[in-house]
Amino acid sequence: MSGRVHITNEKGLRILWLDHPPVNALSSDLRLGLLTAITDAASDDSVKALALIGKSDKFCAGADIKAFGGGPQHPRIPELAEALEGMGKPSVALIDGFALGGGLELALGCTARIATHRARIGLPEIEIGIFPSGGGLQRLPRLIEFNAALDLIISGRKIGAAEAAELGIVDLCVKPENLITTVHKVLARDDITCRLPVTSTSIADTPSNRDALENARKRFTRSGRILSSQQTILDRLEQSLGQPYAVEIKVDAEVSRALLQSPQSKALRHLFSAERKAGRSAEDLPAVDVPRTVGIAGGGTMGGGIALATAQAGIRVALFDPDEGARQRLKKRISAFRDGQLAKGRISATEGDAFVNRIAIVDTLEGLCNAELVIEAVIEDLSVKQALFTRLQDICALECVFASNTSYLDLDAMAATLSRPERLIGLHFFSPAEVMPLLEIVKGGLSSDWAFATGAAYSRKLGKRGVLMSACPGFAANRSRFPMMNEARLLLEDGASPVQVDRVFRTFGFPMGPFETNDLTGLDILVKGHAFIPAELRPGRQSELPFAMVDAGRIGQKANKGWYRYEEGNRKPIADPDLEQLLNAFREEKRIIPRKFSDEEVLQRCLYAAVNEAGRVVLEGVVTRPGDMDVIWVNGFGFPREKGGILHWSYGIGFAEIAEIIDRDFRPEDPARWPVCDFSSLGEIIGIVK
Ligand code: COA
């Protein structure tokens, strides 16, 4: 049986315990158990009131996502909420952990909601491409102010109990140990439990409601990005204005069934599961503790960002940089980060102080002696990193795990200089490390399971989208992106413009195109890093344009000119006629006769190059599952989430078609640049996983 209800009785209060590990998702068994228990309680005179609570300190994570696709089964969530409302007795939802989606919809059927301070509450259905059709869309705007309800539904934002209480979703916030005793007190007072059912009124059709919907539509039109589920939310709310609950809840159910079949919802649900699997190995890894203190060697952009991310997760940090100026800059960066979090209301002043105090900036490597994990973020030079780890092994405890944040260097060559090479792994962060969700957790040829598991535990604690993988040149992410960036630059060499290529990427759904990205990160950095990129990642014709750009001083935003020009103090890229001169001179020198490219060819050349390499990474077994590449592309490179990731998207197009286009249009010109990917085997693997 998947999920059941446990029943206890306390002085006229019947308590129904939701029990469906790990998150009390509303499986059909659990829903049936709840309906039976609610009906029993309604007809039992000894029951004066009902309380719903979740086992394991979690109320409920909503509808059972893993059972989606099996069609609707009686009873649906609205029937449960309606049964609660129809009991003629008070009912209270006791929310600890989280009440999300259907969990909140169930709680909205109760006459009152009491939450612990640590509870998270929300209707996150848009994250999986649907909308709160189990009553959330109808009930929340009837319970709280319309604008606030619209914001929560359309953003899928999860809020804390304090905000939920302010908005009127939660009636009381209490300590976890007081949840049940508080119900007795509330029932004795008989105040907040004497409410009318939320569904007793229709959503009032006031001008402010229409204005709010209109404003939301305008906002989405301006941004140019709206998910089908968000469009549906606006449409359904508009159609529901002034209409009775009983009619609209049925329409919601029908619309939701259709939305579940949409490519967007399928893509988002694929990512939901892929993101949870990516941080797990196919084999069982040993159980390890999360490191209590993390040492970081190197306080540059990366090292500082890793320190911020680590301290934010509540882990103590020892951050080493030998340079006094760098240490001063780090202090300022840490304070500025704390101030930013405070200003956004994400932390309290006390939490801000605790955050700053968790980071010790040290001026000797010996200052890292207490760390249980040390991450190096020094310059990309093998001998420097080898020397650093050799010194660290004399300073740190034997059990301390060492990790390199290298992008391209050989982990085994680094480990080989250690007396215990198995303690070293790769932890490849993306910049800015305190913001970017992706983390590559890399097992070198010499790394032990224990060191690898420590990397995975650390990543989970940081709340990163960790992807476990074995080492290969460039690791899975950069290796699969590198050919795409090369194709984009070759397109320019051959006649396309940055404006065209970037427009194609944006239209596809990337937040910015490859050239806008280059200008942001700096072409000087790109050219400097080029020396470290292994030869295996540079087969066939490679664009030399970045070198010509740097020679001409066009290094990006910081020089106000790169692939675009920029006005002082403004980051908006402006097409630059001067670039045309540089491109023409470059083409003449290389004897390239420029030609025009259709937008379709731009997209295919760039993205199929990435698909080709991502497929090879999967087939070589670098990552465990094809979905891991999707997690990487969505969380590391801004691939549009609603398309499900590079392999989910391309599988939908058809690998046979992609292979044919590569064979016919791209490979013949430069076979080395388009190494063969066995698309039919890749298709078989994905077919089995799906
Ligand atoms: N239905 C089915 N399974 C669910 C689920 C749901 N609504 N929510 C979470 N799970 C599963 C996860 O898939 C994972 O299963 P796995 O171990 O087999 O991979 C497990 O519960 C733990 O989830 P995870 O996300 O790893 O745990 P967490 O503690 O980090 O986060 C939640 C817990 C509930 C906050 C998070 O899982 C979440 O946001 N879930 C989705 C909630 C939602 O969208 N509800 C509306 C559904 S329409």
XYZ file of C-alpha atoms and ligand atoms in Angstrom:
738
model
C 0.000 0.000 0.000
C 1.450 3.396 -0.947
C 0.465 5.700 1.861
C -1.996 5.335 4.697
C -3.721 7.318 7.434
C -3.061 6.656 11.119
C -5.804 7.716 13.503
C -5.429 8.875 17.104
C -7.989 10.418 19.443
C -7.408 13.055 22.120
C -10.290 14.493 24.171
C -12.818 14.724 21.335
C -10.144 15.656 18.813
C -9.602 13.110 16.068
C -6.132 13.360 14.573
C -5.435 11.984 11.107
C -1.728 11.345 10.457
C -0.668 11.338 6.795
C 1.902 8.592 6.376
C 3.524 8.233 2.979
C 7.317 8.535 3.142
C 9.336 10.431 2.205
C 7.142 13.533 1.695
C 3.537 12.378 2.343
C 2.574 12.858 -1.307
C -1.139 12.301 -1.888
C -1.142 8.871 -3.545
C -4.506 7.293 -4.392
C -4.231 5.023 -1.308
C -3.595 8.010 0.932
C -6.458 10.002 -0.605
C -8.855 7.087 -0.181
C -7.701 6.594 3.419
C -8.268 10.285 4.097
C -11.753 10.343 2.599
C -12.797 7.308 4.627
C -11.345 8.787 7.818
C -12.967 12.202 7.264
C -16.356 10.605 6.545
C -16.061 8.460 9.707
C -15.142 11.464 11.812
C -18.089 13.424 10.420
C -20.575 10.755 11.455
C -19.018 9.955 14.850
C -20.663 12.011 17.605
C -17.721 11.509 19.928
C -15.563 13.505 17.496
C -15.848 17.227 18.173
C -13.115 18.365 15.786
C -10.588 16.998 13.342
C -6.888 17.698 12.887
C -4.704 16.732 9.922
C -0.984 16.322 10.478
C 1.903 14.744 8.552
C 4.226 12.040 9.854
C 7.967 12.743 10.041
C 7.534 16.480 10.665
C 6.246 17.142 7.134
C 2.675 17.971 6.310
C 2.387 17.108 2.632
C 4.239 17.737 -0.670
C 1.017 17.618 -2.675
C -0.230 15.414 -5.471
C 1.854 12.334 -6.161
C 3.929 13.503 -9.140
C 5.242 9.991 -9.749
C 1.688 8.750 -10.363
C 0.936 11.451 -13.002
C -0.004 10.045 -16.349
C -2.122 7.279 -14.810
C -5.309 9.379 -15.215
C -7.520 10.804 -12.460
C -8.562 8.464 -9.681
C -11.296 8.874 -7.106
C -11.127 10.669 -4.766
C -9.462 13.778 -6.187
C -8.009 16.400 -3.864
C -11.027 18.766 -4.203
C -13.304 15.983 -2.955
C -11.187 15.689 0.200
C -11.278 19.435 0.838
C -15.017 19.472 0.193
C -15.516 16.543 2.612
C -13.619 18.517 5.283
C -15.762 21.584 4.674
C -18.947 19.541 4.714
C -18.245 17.860 8.064
C -20.113 20.457 10.067
C -17.267 20.318 12.615
C -14.093 22.351 12.885
C -11.024 20.990 11.177
C -7.458 22.201 11.563
C -4.406 21.570 9.380
C -1.233 21.297 11.484
C 1.595 22.206 9.167
C 5.209 21.386 9.895
C 7.905 21.001 7.195
C 5.894 21.926 4.139
C 2.394 22.194 2.725
C 2.844 22.392 -1.026
C 0.468 22.077 -3.957
C -2.208 19.547 -3.049
C -0.924 19.662 0.539
C -1.936 23.302 0.787
C -5.147 22.630 -1.155
C -6.075 20.043 1.453
C -5.245 22.491 4.239
C -7.394 25.151 2.548
C -10.370 22.831 3.015
C -9.867 23.044 6.793
C -11.443 25.759 8.878
C -8.040 26.784 10.269
C -4.331 26.300 9.653
C -1.644 26.279 12.329
C 1.957 26.145 11.138
C 5.360 25.842 12.734
C 7.822 28.668 12.196
C 9.957 26.467 9.946
C 7.117 25.438 7.601
C 7.219 26.301 3.883
C 3.956 26.908 2.099
C 3.088 27.340 -1.561
C 1.460 26.272 -4.788
C 4.515 25.368 -6.901
C 2.605 23.574 -9.674
C 3.966 25.854 -12.423
C 7.375 24.299 -11.758
C 6.042 21.133 -13.358
C 4.022 22.889 -16.049
C 0.558 22.621 -14.519
C -1.546 24.830 -12.214
C -3.258 24.346 -8.830
C -6.348 22.694 -10.248
C -7.070 20.724 -7.064
C -8.744 23.762 -5.489
C -5.770 26.109 -4.989
C -6.682 28.360 -7.910
C -10.257 28.687 -6.675
C -9.713 28.748 -2.917
C -6.663 30.957 -2.359
C -8.117 34.102 -4.022
C -11.255 33.598 -1.918
C -9.228 33.366 1.292
C -6.649 36.143 0.891
C -6.191 39.371 -1.033
C -6.465 38.701 -4.773
C -3.113 40.221 -5.828
C -1.248 38.201 -3.206
C -2.999 34.986 -4.281
C -2.250 35.682 -7.948
C 1.414 36.314 -7.138
C 1.773 33.040 -5.242
C -0.021 30.965 -7.873
C 1.705 32.429 -10.911
C 5.209 32.484 -9.434
C 4.995 29.132 -7.620
C 6.916 30.874 -4.822
C 7.237 28.960 -1.538
C 6.845 31.212 1.477
C 7.677 30.902 5.149
C 5.031 30.560 7.854
C 5.441 34.168 9.007
C 4.625 35.532 5.533
C 1.782 33.020 5.180
C 0.370 34.298 8.491
C 0.701 37.907 7.368
C -1.203 37.097 4.178
C -3.924 35.258 6.107
C -3.208 31.743 4.825
C -2.025 30.586 8.231
C -3.916 31.499 11.398
C -1.206 30.830 13.969
C 2.541 30.150 14.021
C 3.831 27.957 16.837
C 6.850 25.923 17.875
C 6.866 22.375 16.434
C 6.468 20.790 19.895
C 3.315 22.882 20.515
C 1.374 21.971 17.366
C -1.135 19.590 18.933
C -1.484 21.332 22.300
C -2.300 24.543 20.441
C -5.244 22.874 18.676
C -6.796 22.044 22.032
C -6.388 25.652 23.169
C -7.857 26.986 19.933
C -10.778 24.593 20.090
C -11.458 25.599 23.680
C -11.545 29.249 22.611
C -13.642 28.361 19.571
C -12.605 31.505 17.706
C -10.660 30.854 14.509
C -12.345 27.512 13.912
C -15.805 29.059 13.456
C -15.097 30.282 9.943
C -17.298 29.962 6.910
C -15.946 27.544 4.320
C -13.611 29.275 1.884
C -15.708 28.171 -1.080
C -18.900 29.751 0.186
C -18.385 32.896 -1.869
C -17.451 33.255 -5.518
C -14.341 35.255 -6.384
C -15.684 38.793 -6.302
C -15.463 40.495 -9.663
C -14.055 43.813 -8.468
C -12.146 46.168 -10.788
C -8.941 45.512 -8.856
C -9.092 41.836 -9.782
C -9.375 42.626 -13.475
C -6.608 45.231 -13.140
C -4.350 42.732 -11.401
C -4.865 40.193 -14.166
C -4.329 42.824 -16.863
C -1.124 44.047 -15.189
C 0.190 40.501 -14.938
C -0.525 39.935 -18.633
C 1.326 43.154 -19.535
C 4.303 42.140 -17.401
C 4.603 38.810 -19.187
C 4.153 40.421 -22.621
C 6.997 42.850 -21.822
C 9.299 40.046 -20.655
C 8.381 37.994 -23.743
C 8.369 34.813 -21.653
C 5.327 33.068 -20.310
C 4.807 29.386 -19.650
C 1.620 27.761 -20.965
C 0.701 27.014 -17.354
C 1.041 30.715 -16.424
C -1.092 31.686 -19.420
C -3.669 29.129 -18.252
C -3.636 30.567 -14.723
C -4.430 34.058 -16.015
C -7.149 32.735 -18.327
C -8.747 30.521 -15.701
C -8.731 33.260 -13.055
C -10.330 35.673 -15.494
C -13.010 33.148 -16.469
C -13.637 32.338 -12.791
C -14.251 35.926 -11.697
C -17.772 36.162 -10.274
C -18.491 32.490 -10.980
C -19.432 29.848 -8.389
C -16.755 27.519 -7.002
C -18.727 24.357 -7.849
C -18.723 25.136 -11.584
C -15.162 26.403 -11.872
C -13.481 23.570 -9.966
C -14.794 21.158 -12.623
C -13.455 23.293 -15.462
C -10.074 23.446 -13.697
C -9.947 19.648 -13.665
C -10.590 19.376 -17.411
C -8.096 22.106 -18.348
C -5.480 20.543 -16.085
C -5.836 17.134 -17.740
C -5.012 18.688 -21.125
C -2.085 20.686 -19.697
C -0.557 17.536 -18.215
C -0.129 16.190 -21.754
C 1.636 19.348 -23.004
C 5.315 19.109 -24.058
C 6.167 21.810 -21.483
C 4.693 19.886 -18.584
C 6.379 16.666 -19.745
C 9.716 18.497 -20.038
C 9.398 20.075 -16.596
C 8.368 16.795 -14.979
C 11.328 15.087 -16.635
C 13.610 17.705 -15.035
C 11.926 17.320 -11.640
C 12.981 13.704 -11.574
C 16.351 14.186 -13.390
C 17.431 16.873 -10.918
C 16.756 14.608 -7.978
C 18.593 11.659 -9.508
C 21.661 13.546 -10.775
C 23.217 13.848 -7.328
C 23.002 10.094 -6.774
C 25.380 7.449 -7.945
C 24.161 4.274 -9.683
C 26.059 2.283 -7.047
C 25.568 2.765 -3.331
C 28.040 5.254 -1.930
C 29.165 5.018 1.711
C 27.230 7.106 4.229
C 29.392 10.090 5.154
C 28.965 13.217 7.245
C 28.704 16.669 5.729
C 32.039 18.448 6.381
C 31.695 20.747 9.392
C 34.516 23.053 8.300
C 35.521 23.663 4.703
C 38.886 25.154 3.818
C 39.241 27.161 0.633
C 42.641 27.955 -0.849
C 42.563 31.039 -3.064
C 40.362 34.067 -2.441
C 39.721 35.224 -6.012
C 36.322 35.417 -7.688
C 35.784 31.663 -7.513
C 37.246 31.020 -4.049
C 35.288 33.936 -2.576
C 32.062 32.729 -4.235
C 32.554 29.190 -2.920
C 33.106 30.641 0.570
C 29.839 32.606 0.361
C 27.876 29.568 -0.861
C 29.369 27.382 1.878
C 28.792 29.817 4.741
C 25.256 30.441 3.494
C 24.584 26.730 3.964
C 25.639 27.018 7.605
C 29.098 25.429 7.204
C 32.168 27.022 8.814
C 34.752 28.269 6.308
C 38.490 28.913 6.558
C 39.461 30.985 3.521
C 43.147 31.345 2.711
C 44.762 33.970 0.529
C 48.411 35.011 0.944
C 47.785 38.522 -0.387
C 46.761 41.251 2.067
C 44.923 43.225 -0.643
C 42.942 40.120 -1.636
C 42.009 39.485 2.001
C 40.745 43.054 2.384
C 38.674 42.702 -0.801
C 37.239 39.432 0.512
C 36.148 41.090 3.756
C 34.335 43.779 1.791
C 32.743 41.199 -0.517
C 31.469 39.139 2.414
C 29.965 42.199 4.135
C 28.423 43.417 0.883
C 26.860 39.989 0.303
C 25.446 39.982 3.850
C 24.069 43.514 3.337
C 22.451 42.477 0.050
C 20.748 39.499 1.707
C 19.569 41.738 4.546
C 18.209 44.362 2.150
C 16.257 41.688 0.260
C 14.790 40.458 3.558
C 16.275 36.986 3.064
C 18.028 36.945 6.445
C 17.657 38.671 9.786
C 20.393 40.855 11.299
C 21.318 38.013 13.690
C 21.558 35.535 10.819
C 23.680 38.077 8.906
C 26.135 38.329 11.807
C 26.292 34.543 12.152
C 26.958 34.258 8.409
C 29.900 36.691 8.542
C 31.299 34.999 11.668
C 31.279 31.624 9.941
C 34.019 32.748 7.533
C 37.557 33.053 8.906
C 39.954 34.691 6.445
C 43.441 33.351 7.117
C 46.873 34.409 5.875
C 48.669 31.066 6.131
C 47.823 27.692 4.651
C 48.124 26.278 8.204
C 44.867 28.145 8.919
C 43.078 25.380 6.977
C 44.284 22.683 9.404
C 40.838 21.999 10.924
C 39.022 21.598 7.624
C 37.335 18.306 6.747
C 37.211 19.283 3.089
C 39.663 21.640 1.362
C 38.787 23.080 -2.041
C 41.500 24.732 -4.079
C 40.540 27.686 -6.261
C 43.988 28.947 -7.269
C 45.191 29.685 -10.802
C 44.682 27.073 -13.514
C 48.239 25.727 -13.434
C 48.929 22.063 -12.713
C 52.272 22.563 -10.967
C 50.829 25.266 -8.681
C 47.929 23.007 -7.709
C 50.213 20.001 -7.198
C 52.499 22.024 -4.920
C 49.511 23.310 -2.950
C 48.049 19.842 -2.301
C 51.483 18.473 -1.398
C 51.769 21.152 1.297
C 48.186 20.631 2.424
C 48.711 16.934 3.102
C 51.236 17.878 5.798
C 48.803 20.357 7.350
C 45.385 18.653 7.227
C 44.085 15.535 8.973
C 44.402 12.238 7.101
C 40.614 12.018 6.651
C 40.362 15.490 5.104
C 39.057 15.324 1.512
C 40.835 17.456 -1.094
C 38.954 18.933 -4.029
C 40.072 20.894 -7.039
C 37.877 23.474 -8.702
C 39.791 23.080 -11.956
C 37.878 23.374 -15.221
C 40.275 21.498 -17.475
C 43.295 20.072 -15.639
C 43.890 16.369 -15.079
C 42.718 15.308 -11.610
C 44.850 12.154 -11.649
C 48.001 14.183 -12.311
C 47.118 16.312 -9.283
C 46.364 13.274 -7.104
C 49.520 11.423 -8.162
C 51.689 13.748 -6.072
C 49.787 12.843 -2.872
C 50.650 10.000 -0.513
C 46.902 9.260 -0.391
C 45.752 10.042 -3.949
C 42.298 8.585 -3.270
C 41.379 11.598 -1.102
C 41.206 13.943 -4.123
C 38.083 14.703 -6.202
C 36.928 17.497 -8.489
C 34.318 20.030 -7.349
C 33.699 22.237 -10.338
C 31.633 25.313 -9.490
C 30.178 27.712 -12.043
C 30.643 31.454 -11.757
C 29.318 33.219 -9.709
C 29.576 30.239 -7.347
C 27.268 31.780 -4.735
C 24.485 32.058 -7.336
C 24.862 29.366 -9.993
C 23.038 26.164 -8.981
C 25.180 23.665 -10.907
C 28.056 21.768 -9.269
C 30.026 19.029 -11.031
C 31.174 16.395 -8.526
C 33.954 14.564 -10.294
C 35.506 11.204 -9.484
C 39.033 10.932 -10.824
C 40.623 7.610 -11.740
C 42.218 7.463 -8.274
C 39.397 8.959 -6.144
C 37.792 6.794 -3.452
C 34.038 6.330 -3.026
C 34.394 7.922 0.382
C 35.863 11.171 -1.033
C 33.261 11.165 -3.836
C 30.411 10.655 -1.330
C 31.749 13.570 0.750
C 31.566 15.796 -2.342
C 27.960 14.675 -2.918
C 26.966 15.293 0.724
C 28.568 18.748 0.638
C 26.729 19.600 -2.600
C 23.371 18.547 -1.095
C 24.005 20.675 1.986
C 24.755 23.658 -0.260
C 21.421 23.100 -2.015
C 23.260 22.866 -5.352
C 22.130 20.824 -8.333
C 25.037 18.441 -7.984
C 25.810 16.074 -10.854
C 28.014 13.077 -10.107
C 30.376 12.070 -12.904
C 33.685 10.481 -13.738
C 36.507 12.607 -15.078
C 37.012 13.394 -18.754
C 38.751 16.368 -20.395
C 36.644 19.466 -19.627
C 34.239 17.316 -17.542
C 30.697 16.822 -18.822
C 29.542 20.452 -18.858
C 32.314 22.400 -20.588
C 33.120 19.481 -22.863
C 29.593 19.449 -24.288
C 29.355 23.244 -24.529
C 32.694 23.865 -26.108
C 31.709 22.714 -29.650
C 28.623 24.947 -29.545
C 30.645 28.043 -28.709
C 33.145 27.206 -31.448
C 30.346 26.806 -33.997
C 28.880 30.182 -32.973
C 32.239 31.898 -33.616
C 32.836 30.020 -36.864
C 29.420 31.212 -38.036
C 30.698 34.752 -37.530
C 33.902 34.037 -39.384
C 31.810 32.663 -42.248
C 29.347 35.545 -42.541
C 26.775 35.623 -39.708
C 26.585 38.505 -37.201
C 26.575 38.416 -33.367
C 23.161 40.072 -33.475
C 21.703 37.250 -35.569
C 23.271 34.422 -33.546
C 22.309 35.941 -30.195
C 18.768 36.616 -31.417
C 18.414 32.958 -32.438
C 19.545 31.828 -28.957
C 17.211 34.245 -27.188
C 14.261 33.270 -29.359
C 14.979 29.654 -28.506
C 14.724 30.595 -24.814
C 18.280 31.145 -23.548
C 18.493 34.236 -21.324
C 21.309 35.549 -23.526
C 23.246 34.513 -26.601
C 26.858 33.291 -26.768
C 28.296 36.668 -27.781
C 26.453 38.639 -25.114
C 27.746 36.050 -22.634
C 31.333 36.439 -23.906
C 31.129 40.227 -23.542
C 29.896 39.812 -19.977
C 32.614 37.397 -18.871
C 35.405 39.051 -20.891
C 37.151 37.913 -24.054
C 40.541 38.414 -22.373
C 39.573 35.716 -19.830
C 38.402 33.472 -22.664
C 41.677 33.847 -24.565
C 43.789 33.397 -21.426
C 41.925 30.188 -20.548
C 42.380 28.845 -24.056
C 45.918 27.659 -23.326
C 44.589 25.209 -20.716
C 41.924 23.616 -22.863
C 43.009 20.058 -23.694
C 43.678 19.320 -27.360
C 40.958 16.609 -27.369
C 38.382 19.373 -26.942
C 39.638 21.274 -29.973
C 39.368 18.926 -32.945
C 39.186 20.303 -36.486
C 38.764 23.953 -37.377
C 38.744 26.210 -34.314
C 37.760 29.860 -34.413
C 40.621 32.312 -34.051
C 38.355 35.327 -33.866
C 38.622 35.809 -30.069
C 42.388 36.387 -30.444
C 41.825 39.040 -33.123
C 39.225 40.662 -30.876
C 41.573 40.857 -27.886
C 44.383 42.211 -30.104
C 41.985 44.974 -31.143
C 41.164 45.741 -27.492
C 37.599 44.474 -27.905
C 37.522 42.495 -24.668
C 33.855 42.980 -23.747
C 31.753 45.072 -21.398
C 34.653 46.199 -19.219
C 36.182 48.003 -22.260
C 32.747 49.139 -23.504
C 33.418 47.177 -26.673
C 33.529 43.520 -27.574
C 31.147 41.732 -29.923
C 28.919 44.763 -29.247
C 29.538 48.310 -28.109
C 28.292 49.667 -24.775
C 27.525 53.151 -23.538
C 29.328 54.134 -20.350
C 27.530 52.677 -17.311
C 25.024 50.769 -19.432
C 25.192 47.038 -20.140
C 22.750 47.023 -23.028
C 24.538 45.591 -26.086
C 24.420 47.810 -29.164
C 25.274 46.470 -32.645
C 28.609 48.002 -33.640
C 29.391 48.841 -37.289
C 33.111 48.992 -36.341
C 33.027 45.258 -35.639
C 32.074 44.690 -39.262
C 35.443 46.176 -40.327
C 37.312 43.801 -38.029
C 35.294 40.833 -39.286
C 35.866 41.792 -42.940
C 39.624 42.193 -42.432
C 39.725 38.838 -40.621
C 37.778 37.117 -43.405
C 40.006 38.623 -46.100
C 43.131 37.484 -44.325
C 41.737 33.952 -43.980
C 40.367 34.030 -47.545
C 36.838 33.329 -46.314
C 34.038 34.307 -48.676
C 31.184 35.310 -46.338
C 27.737 33.861 -46.898
C 24.313 34.222 -45.339
C 22.916 31.722 -42.839
C 19.267 31.090 -42.117
C 18.221 31.271 -38.456
C 17.430 27.570 -38.656
C 20.966 26.722 -39.728
C 22.433 28.905 -36.968
C 20.367 27.033 -34.394
C 21.113 23.608 -35.816
C 24.853 24.115 -36.210
C 25.240 25.418 -32.672
C 22.855 23.176 -30.780
C 23.428 19.970 -32.742
C 27.154 20.341 -32.043
C 26.223 20.370 -28.337
C 23.774 17.462 -28.693
C 26.441 15.438 -30.524
C 29.004 15.903 -27.748
C 26.464 15.539 -24.903
C 25.436 12.218 -26.431
C 29.055 11.055 -26.603
C 29.524 12.001 -22.927
C 26.543 9.789 -21.989
C 27.647 6.899 -24.186
C 31.148 6.978 -22.685
C 29.554 6.601 -19.242
C 30.991 9.876 -17.927
C 27.587 10.636 -16.399
C 25.198 8.016 -15.047
C 22.044 8.971 -16.927
C 21.095 10.991 -20.035
C 19.009 13.254 -17.761
C 22.255 14.351 -16.050
C 23.176 16.266 -19.222
C 19.781 17.998 -19.106
C 20.375 19.047 -15.500
C 23.772 20.437 -16.525
C 22.460 22.432 -19.470
C 19.481 23.897 -17.623
C 21.331 24.783 -14.414
C 24.737 25.664 -15.855
C 24.095 27.196 -19.265
C 20.591 28.673 -19.165
C 19.045 26.108 -21.532
C 15.289 26.849 -21.348
C 13.874 24.749 -18.525
C 10.532 24.349 -20.257
C 12.291 22.476 -23.091
C 13.608 19.912 -20.590
C 17.362 20.111 -21.340
C 19.623 19.440 -24.309
C 18.943 15.696 -24.664
C 15.244 15.731 -23.722
C 14.683 18.449 -26.338
C 16.706 16.760 -29.076
C 15.158 13.325 -28.371
C 11.799 15.020 -29.002
C 13.027 16.218 -32.424
C 14.256 12.718 -33.259
C 17.867 11.540 -33.127
C 17.605 9.975 -36.587
C 16.746 13.368 -38.062
C 19.565 15.117 -36.182
C 22.088 12.456 -37.223
C 21.002 12.870 -40.847
C 21.443 16.668 -40.771
C 24.889 16.368 -39.184
C 25.955 13.717 -41.728
C 24.615 15.664 -44.686
C 25.200 19.342 -43.842
C 27.991 19.627 -41.285
C 30.382 16.678 -41.016
C 31.554 16.496 -44.643
C 33.142 19.980 -44.451
C 35.263 19.106 -41.383
C 34.867 15.508 -40.109
C 37.277 15.992 -37.174
C 35.057 18.729 -35.734
C 32.003 16.479 -35.804
C 33.135 13.209 -34.152
C 30.572 10.464 -34.536
C 27.938 9.989 -31.834
C 26.061 6.687 -31.954
C 22.608 8.262 -31.902
C 20.760 5.000 -32.259
C 22.332 3.588 -29.051
C 21.698 6.904 -27.323
C 18.054 6.755 -28.396
C 17.762 3.232 -27.016
C 19.169 4.310 -23.631
C 16.804 7.265 -23.406
C 13.883 5.103 -24.532
C 14.550 2.684 -21.672
C 14.899 5.452 -19.068
C 11.671 7.215 -20.116
N 5.075 13.523 -5.445
C 5.851 12.425 -5.482
N 7.109 12.396 -5.041
C 7.612 13.527 -4.537
C 6.878 14.724 -4.469
C 5.550 14.693 -4.948
N 4.746 15.766 -4.900
N 7.651 15.685 -3.933
C 8.846 15.103 -3.681
N 8.810 13.815 -4.047
C 9.871 12.803 -3.919
C 11.108 13.169 -4.748
O 10.960 12.757 -6.080
C 12.170 12.400 -4.020
O 12.009 11.046 -4.389
P 13.250 10.118 -4.728
O 13.999 10.047 -3.434
O 12.667 8.841 -5.162
O 13.982 10.827 -5.811
C 11.733 12.507 -2.560
O 10.338 12.815 -2.594
C 12.434 13.599 -1.778
O 12.313 14.807 -2.511
P 13.491 15.862 -2.526
O 13.061 16.988 -3.401
O 14.760 15.175 -2.872
O 13.530 16.289 -0.999
P 13.684 17.709 -0.354
O 13.571 17.497 1.094
O 14.878 18.406 -0.901
O 12.417 18.571 -0.852
C 10.108 19.056 -1.265
C 11.134 18.179 -0.503
C 8.730 18.526 -0.962
C 10.230 20.525 -0.822
C 10.402 18.971 -2.800
O 10.521 17.623 -3.151
C 9.336 19.567 -3.666
O 9.319 20.770 -3.875
N 8.445 18.721 -4.199
C 7.477 19.128 -5.170
C 6.282 19.729 -4.527
C 5.249 20.058 -5.598
O 5.547 20.545 -6.653
N 4.001 19.757 -5.274
C 2.943 19.968 -6.180
C 2.687 18.729 -6.933
S 1.392 18.946 -8.105
